[in-house]
Amino acid sequence: MVTPEELEALDLMCWLRHGDDAARLAYCNQSTISRRSQQALQVFHPFPSHGPGPHSLAGPSTLLKMEREVHQLYRFSGRSRLRLHAPYWASRVLGNQLDAGWMVNPARQKESVGAALSLLEDRVIDAMIAEASQRPADDNPRFFSFDLYEVPLVLCIDALAEKQVSKSLYCEKSLSSDDVGTLSRVRPQAFLSPESKGCVVQLFNHLYGDAMGAEGGFDQRLQDSSQVTFLMAHHPSAFEDFRHFRRIDCECGFRAKESLVVLRGLEENPSILGLLETLSSSYLEPLKQHSEVIIDRAMA
């Protein structure tokens, strides 16, 4: 079998896909992470996939699944740190606020959280903060979700783009199809979920009807080079990375939600309940000053 340190190295590489990040969370150097993960790979012989990252696996073997289940129990017993996956804005807030028994992915990791649900199911990570499109259904037998907050999605313009959008979009007027027609493309930020892509398509369907067509998608080019995206309503005022975005006056009616997702059966584990308390005090408390944010009653 493998040691906890060897399986930790393999799992951190599968999760973070970067040796430096994995080494930082494991309190060792990159060569040690590489050596330990290779030792684990020699034991389990998983089939490699063609996905990105140095340790993309097509699927864990039965032996690896069993070993990960044992090692997760080892973490929940307090003998090793538990693993939380979060969007990078949440990771930045939580980095210095989490209990010593938890680790979180680096704030600079801006990949979509879509793959994290598979990592959660495989027990590579122990909890994740997910957007609405990643949130499993309430009757899903594998996962349990704690809703954190809900907020409108708003259309924003990147004020740092080389060509500025017309000032009319910042003024007290509703967004018309002519206004949108002056923009080169409307697209979601890469780190946001596929849900935001669907929102963009719905917006264009609302403004243009069938003229847009299925082939246009969310990357349809129009006239200039301004960049427009959907953000959560509180992001430009709550997080430094979004300060340069300016909200466009357009009521889209789309909403976003974040939830803490864990494997079913762990929802009453003391470590999970402690994490919820940390999220309530360190992550959600500052959001209460933003009128658009609706904190779930169970977390208030």
Tab-separated table of N, CA and C in Angstrom, residues 20-21 67 111-112:
chain	number	residue	atom	x	y	z
A	20	ASP	N	4.147	23.108	-7.998
A	20	ASP	CA	4.459	24.119	-6.985
A	20	ASP	C	3.306	24.303	-6.008
A	21	ASP	N	2.080	24.346	-6.523
A	21	ASP	CA	0.923	24.505	-5.646
A	21	ASP	C	0.753	23.293	-4.736
A	67	GLU	N	-8.593	2.864	-1.294
A	67	GLU	CA	-7.531	3.522	-0.543
A	67	GLU	C	-7.906	4.969	-0.235
A	111	GLU	N	-9.372	28.049	-12.754
A	111	GLU	CA	-10.051	27.085	-13.604
A	111	GLU	C	-11.496	26.926	-13.152
A	112	SER	N	-12.331	26.468	-14.073
A	112	SER	CA	-13.719	26.201	-13.738
A	112	SER	C	-13.800	25.157	-12.639
